[in-house]
PDB file of C-alpha atoms and ligand atoms in Angstrom:
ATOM      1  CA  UNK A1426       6.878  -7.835  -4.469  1.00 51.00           C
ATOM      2  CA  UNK A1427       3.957  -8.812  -6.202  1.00 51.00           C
ATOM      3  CA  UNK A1428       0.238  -7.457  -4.790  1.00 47.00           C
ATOM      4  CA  UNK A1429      -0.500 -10.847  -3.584  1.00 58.00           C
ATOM      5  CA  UNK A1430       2.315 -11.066  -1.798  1.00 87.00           C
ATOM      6  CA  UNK A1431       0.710 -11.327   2.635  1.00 96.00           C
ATOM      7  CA  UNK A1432       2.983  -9.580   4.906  1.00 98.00           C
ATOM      8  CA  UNK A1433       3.052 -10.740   8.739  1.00 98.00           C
ATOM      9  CA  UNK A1434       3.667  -8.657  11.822  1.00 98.00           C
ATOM     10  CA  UNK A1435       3.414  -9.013  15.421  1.00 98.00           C
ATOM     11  CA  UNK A1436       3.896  -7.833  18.984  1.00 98.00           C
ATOM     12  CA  UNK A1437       6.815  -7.793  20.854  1.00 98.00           C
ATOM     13  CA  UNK A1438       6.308 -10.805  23.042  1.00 98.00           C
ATOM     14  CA  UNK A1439       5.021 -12.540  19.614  1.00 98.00           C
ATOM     15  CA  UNK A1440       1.280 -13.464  21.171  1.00 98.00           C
ATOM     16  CA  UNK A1441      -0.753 -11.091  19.159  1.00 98.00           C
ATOM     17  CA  UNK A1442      -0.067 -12.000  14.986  1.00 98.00           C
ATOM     18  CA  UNK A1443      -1.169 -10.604  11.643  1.00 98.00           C
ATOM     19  CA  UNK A1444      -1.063 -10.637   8.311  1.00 98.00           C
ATOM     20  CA  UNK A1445      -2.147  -8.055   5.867  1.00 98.00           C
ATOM     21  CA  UNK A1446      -2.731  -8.548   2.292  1.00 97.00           C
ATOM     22  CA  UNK A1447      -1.356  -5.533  -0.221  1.00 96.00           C
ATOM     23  CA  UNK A1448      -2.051  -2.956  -1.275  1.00 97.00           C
ATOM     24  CA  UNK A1449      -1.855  -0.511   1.701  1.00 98.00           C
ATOM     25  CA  UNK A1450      -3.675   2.747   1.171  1.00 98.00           C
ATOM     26  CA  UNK A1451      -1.747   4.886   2.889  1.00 98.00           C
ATOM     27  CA  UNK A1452       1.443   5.387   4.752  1.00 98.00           C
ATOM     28  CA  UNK A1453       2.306   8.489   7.274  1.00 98.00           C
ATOM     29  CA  UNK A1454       4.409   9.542  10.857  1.00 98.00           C
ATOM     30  CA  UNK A1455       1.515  10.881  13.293  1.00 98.00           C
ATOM     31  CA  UNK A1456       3.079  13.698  15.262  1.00 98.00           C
ATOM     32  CA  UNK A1457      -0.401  14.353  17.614  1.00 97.00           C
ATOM     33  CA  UNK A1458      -0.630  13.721  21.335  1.00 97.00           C
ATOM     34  CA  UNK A1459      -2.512  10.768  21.454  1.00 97.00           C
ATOM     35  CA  UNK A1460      -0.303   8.799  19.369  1.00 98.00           C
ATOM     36  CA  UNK A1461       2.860   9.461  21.251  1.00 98.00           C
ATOM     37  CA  UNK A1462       1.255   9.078  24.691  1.00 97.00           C
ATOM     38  CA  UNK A1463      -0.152   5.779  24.046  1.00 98.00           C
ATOM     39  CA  UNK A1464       3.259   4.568  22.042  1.00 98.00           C
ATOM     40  CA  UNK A1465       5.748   6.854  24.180  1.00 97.00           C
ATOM     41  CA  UNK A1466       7.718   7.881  21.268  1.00 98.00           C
ATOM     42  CA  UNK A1467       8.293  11.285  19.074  1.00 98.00           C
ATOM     43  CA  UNK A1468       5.867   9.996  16.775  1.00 98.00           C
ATOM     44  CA  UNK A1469       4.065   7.379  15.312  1.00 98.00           C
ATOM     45  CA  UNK A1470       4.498   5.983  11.796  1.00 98.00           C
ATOM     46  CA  UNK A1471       0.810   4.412  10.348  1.00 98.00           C
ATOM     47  CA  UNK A1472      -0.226   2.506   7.545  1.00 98.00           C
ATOM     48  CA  UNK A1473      -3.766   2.092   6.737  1.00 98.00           C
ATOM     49  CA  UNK A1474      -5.063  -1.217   4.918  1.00 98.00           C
ATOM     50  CA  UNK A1475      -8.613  -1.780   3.764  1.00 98.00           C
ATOM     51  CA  UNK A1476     -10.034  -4.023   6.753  1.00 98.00           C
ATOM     52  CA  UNK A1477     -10.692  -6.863   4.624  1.00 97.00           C
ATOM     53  CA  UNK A1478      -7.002  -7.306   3.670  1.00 97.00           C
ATOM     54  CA  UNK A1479      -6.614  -7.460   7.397  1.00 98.00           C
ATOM     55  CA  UNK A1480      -6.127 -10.860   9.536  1.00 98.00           C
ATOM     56  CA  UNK A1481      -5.723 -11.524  12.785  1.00 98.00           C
ATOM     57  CA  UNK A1482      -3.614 -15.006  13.176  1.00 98.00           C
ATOM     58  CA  UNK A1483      -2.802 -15.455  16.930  1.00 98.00           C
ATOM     59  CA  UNK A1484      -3.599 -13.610  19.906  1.00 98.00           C
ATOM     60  CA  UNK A1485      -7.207 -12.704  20.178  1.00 97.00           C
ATOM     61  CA  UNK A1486      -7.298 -13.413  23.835  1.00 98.00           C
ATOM     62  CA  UNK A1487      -4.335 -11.224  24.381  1.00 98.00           C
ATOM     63  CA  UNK A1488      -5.373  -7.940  21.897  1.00 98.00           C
ATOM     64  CA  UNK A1489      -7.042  -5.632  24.261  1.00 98.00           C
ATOM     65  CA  UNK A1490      -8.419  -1.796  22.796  1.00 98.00           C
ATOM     66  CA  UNK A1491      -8.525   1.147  24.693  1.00 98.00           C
ATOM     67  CA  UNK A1492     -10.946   3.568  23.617  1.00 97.00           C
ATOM     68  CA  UNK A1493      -8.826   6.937  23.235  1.00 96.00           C
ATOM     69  CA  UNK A1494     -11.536   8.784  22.035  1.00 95.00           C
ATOM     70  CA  UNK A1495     -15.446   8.054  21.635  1.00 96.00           C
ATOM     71  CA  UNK A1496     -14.878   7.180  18.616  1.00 96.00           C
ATOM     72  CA  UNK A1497     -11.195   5.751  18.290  1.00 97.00           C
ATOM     73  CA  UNK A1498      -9.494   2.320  19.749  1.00 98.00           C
ATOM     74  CA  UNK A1499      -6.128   1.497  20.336  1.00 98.00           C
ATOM     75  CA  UNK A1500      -5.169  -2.194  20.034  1.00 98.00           C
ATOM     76  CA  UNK A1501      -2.474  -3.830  22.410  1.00 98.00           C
ATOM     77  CA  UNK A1502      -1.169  -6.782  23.245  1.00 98.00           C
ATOM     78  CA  UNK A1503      -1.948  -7.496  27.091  1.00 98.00           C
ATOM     79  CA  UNK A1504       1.020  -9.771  27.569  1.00 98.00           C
ATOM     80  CA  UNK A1505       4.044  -6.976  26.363  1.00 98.00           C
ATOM     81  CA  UNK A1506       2.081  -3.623  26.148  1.00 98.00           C
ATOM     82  CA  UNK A1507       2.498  -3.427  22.443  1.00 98.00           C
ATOM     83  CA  UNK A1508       0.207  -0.692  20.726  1.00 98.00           C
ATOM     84  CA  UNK A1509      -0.092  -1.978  17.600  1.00 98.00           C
ATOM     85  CA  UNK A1510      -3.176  -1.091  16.082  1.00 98.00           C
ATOM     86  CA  UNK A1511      -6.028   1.662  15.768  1.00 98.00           C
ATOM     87  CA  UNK A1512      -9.510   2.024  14.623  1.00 98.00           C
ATOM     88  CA  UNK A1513     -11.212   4.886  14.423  1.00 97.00           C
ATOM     89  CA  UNK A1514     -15.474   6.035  12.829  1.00 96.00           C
ATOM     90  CA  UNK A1515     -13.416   8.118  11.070  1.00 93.00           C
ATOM     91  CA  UNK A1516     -11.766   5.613   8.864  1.00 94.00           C
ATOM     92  CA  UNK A1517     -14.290   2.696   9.443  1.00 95.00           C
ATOM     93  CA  UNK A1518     -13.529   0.858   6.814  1.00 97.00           C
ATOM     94  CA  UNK A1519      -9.170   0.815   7.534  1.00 98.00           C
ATOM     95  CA  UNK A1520      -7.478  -0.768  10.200  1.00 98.00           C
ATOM     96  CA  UNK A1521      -4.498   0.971  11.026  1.00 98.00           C
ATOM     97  CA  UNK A1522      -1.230  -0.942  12.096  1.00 98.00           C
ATOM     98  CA  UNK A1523       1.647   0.607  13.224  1.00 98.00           C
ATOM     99  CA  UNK A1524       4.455  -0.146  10.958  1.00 98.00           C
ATOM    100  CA  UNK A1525       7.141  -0.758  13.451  1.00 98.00           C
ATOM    101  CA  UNK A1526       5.573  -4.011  14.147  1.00 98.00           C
ATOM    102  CA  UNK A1527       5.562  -5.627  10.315  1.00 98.00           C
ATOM    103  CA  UNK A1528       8.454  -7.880   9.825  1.00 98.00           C
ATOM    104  CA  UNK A1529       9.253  -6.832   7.126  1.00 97.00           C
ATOM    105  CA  UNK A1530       8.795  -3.541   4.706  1.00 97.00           C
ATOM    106  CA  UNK A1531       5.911  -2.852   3.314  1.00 98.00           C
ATOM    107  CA  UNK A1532       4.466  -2.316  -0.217  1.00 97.00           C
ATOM    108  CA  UNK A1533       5.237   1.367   0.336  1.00 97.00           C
ATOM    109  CA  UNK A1534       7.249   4.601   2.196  1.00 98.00           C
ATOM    110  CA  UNK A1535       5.828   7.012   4.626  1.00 98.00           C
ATOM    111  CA  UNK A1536       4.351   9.742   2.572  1.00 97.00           C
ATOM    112  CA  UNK A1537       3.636  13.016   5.082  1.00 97.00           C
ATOM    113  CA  UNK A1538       3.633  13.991   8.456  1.00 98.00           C
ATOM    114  CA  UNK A1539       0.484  14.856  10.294  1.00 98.00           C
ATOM    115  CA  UNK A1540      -0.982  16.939  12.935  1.00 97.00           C
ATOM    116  CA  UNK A1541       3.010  18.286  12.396  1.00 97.00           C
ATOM    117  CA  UNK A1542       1.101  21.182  13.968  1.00 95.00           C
ATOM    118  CA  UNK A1543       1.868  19.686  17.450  1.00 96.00           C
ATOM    119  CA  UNK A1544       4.855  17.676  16.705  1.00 97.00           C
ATOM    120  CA  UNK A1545       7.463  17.662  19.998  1.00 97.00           C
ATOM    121  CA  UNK A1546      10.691  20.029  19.760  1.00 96.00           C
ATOM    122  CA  UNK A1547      13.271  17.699  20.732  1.00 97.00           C
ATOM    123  CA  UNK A1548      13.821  15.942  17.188  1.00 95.00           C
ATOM    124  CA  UNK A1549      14.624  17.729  13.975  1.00 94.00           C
ATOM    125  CA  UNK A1550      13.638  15.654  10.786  1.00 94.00           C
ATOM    126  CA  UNK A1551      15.756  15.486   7.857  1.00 94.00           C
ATOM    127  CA  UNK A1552      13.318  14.545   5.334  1.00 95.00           C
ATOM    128  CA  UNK A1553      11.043  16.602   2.704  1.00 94.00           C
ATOM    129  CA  UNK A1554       8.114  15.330   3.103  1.00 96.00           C
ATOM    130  CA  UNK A1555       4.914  17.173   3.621  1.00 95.00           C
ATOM    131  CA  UNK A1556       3.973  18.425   6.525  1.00 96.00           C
ATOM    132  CA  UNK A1557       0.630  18.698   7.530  1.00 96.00           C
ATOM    133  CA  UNK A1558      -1.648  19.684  10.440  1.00 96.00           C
ATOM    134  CA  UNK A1559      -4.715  21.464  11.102  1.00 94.00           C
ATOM    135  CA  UNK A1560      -7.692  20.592  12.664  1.00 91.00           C
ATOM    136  CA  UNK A1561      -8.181  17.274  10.562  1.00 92.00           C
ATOM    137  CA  UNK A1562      -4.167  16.987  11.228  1.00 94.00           C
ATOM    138  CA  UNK A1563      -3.956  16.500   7.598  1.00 94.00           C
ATOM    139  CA  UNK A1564      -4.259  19.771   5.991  1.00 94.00           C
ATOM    140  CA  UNK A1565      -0.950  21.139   4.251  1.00 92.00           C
ATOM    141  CA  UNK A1566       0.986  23.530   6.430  1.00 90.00           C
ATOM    142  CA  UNK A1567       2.617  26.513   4.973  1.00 70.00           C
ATOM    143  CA  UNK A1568       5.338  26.998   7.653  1.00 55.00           C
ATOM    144  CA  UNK A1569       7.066  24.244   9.011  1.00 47.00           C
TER     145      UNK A1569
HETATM  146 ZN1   ZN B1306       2.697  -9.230  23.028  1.00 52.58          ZN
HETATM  147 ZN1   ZN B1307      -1.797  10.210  16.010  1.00 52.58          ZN
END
């Protein structure tokens, strides 16, 4: 895969589309509470891409946000229910996609677990990668 190379995604119901251009910055399961309310699942696996690599093609009628926090969004599609995306003053200059809805893989893996700190007790992982929590949900932990 070259770095030019766009990568599509999309909702479930196939209304909301997008295409990313590579590289991603970053790519990580979110374990904290937020994420698996709004996605109903153990966890949440995120990349991050630099906004301007980001493109909405269809749907902009049906992508809806929910502010989670003052200063985080959630994106969904309003036709399925699809949470797809998430912005965040934190990371102003990302958009964050949720890499369950790509087509395809990415130009990466996952690389850590965060906020592991509050990660549910009904699933055991059977990978090695770090695990991380804290307060910014990204500091190393020392016990898992
Ligand atoms: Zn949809
Ligand atoms: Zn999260």
């Amino acid at each position: 895969m070259t770095d030019d190379t766009v990568l599509t995604g999309g909702c479930l119901c196939g209304a909301v589309r997008f295409q990313i251009t590579p590289p991603t910055k970053w790519c990580a399961h979110c374990h904290c509470s937020l994420c698996r309310r709004a996605h109903g699942a153990a966890f949440v696996t995120w990349f991050g891409v630099e906004r301007s690599n980001f493109e909405l093609v269809a749907g902009s009628d049906d992508l809806s946000w929910y502010q989670s926090t003052p200063a985080a969004r959630r994106g969904f599609c309003a036709r399925c229910g699809s949470t797809i995306f998430f912005e965040s003053e934190r990371w102003a200059d990302e958009v964050h996609i949720a890499l369950a809805h790509m087509d395809g893989p990415i130009d990466r893996s996952p690389q850590a677990h965060v906020f592991y700190d509050t990660h549910v007790e009904w699933i055991e992982l059977g990978d090695n990668l770090s695990r991380r929590g804290g307060p910014t949900g990204t500091e190393p932990l020392d016990q898992l």
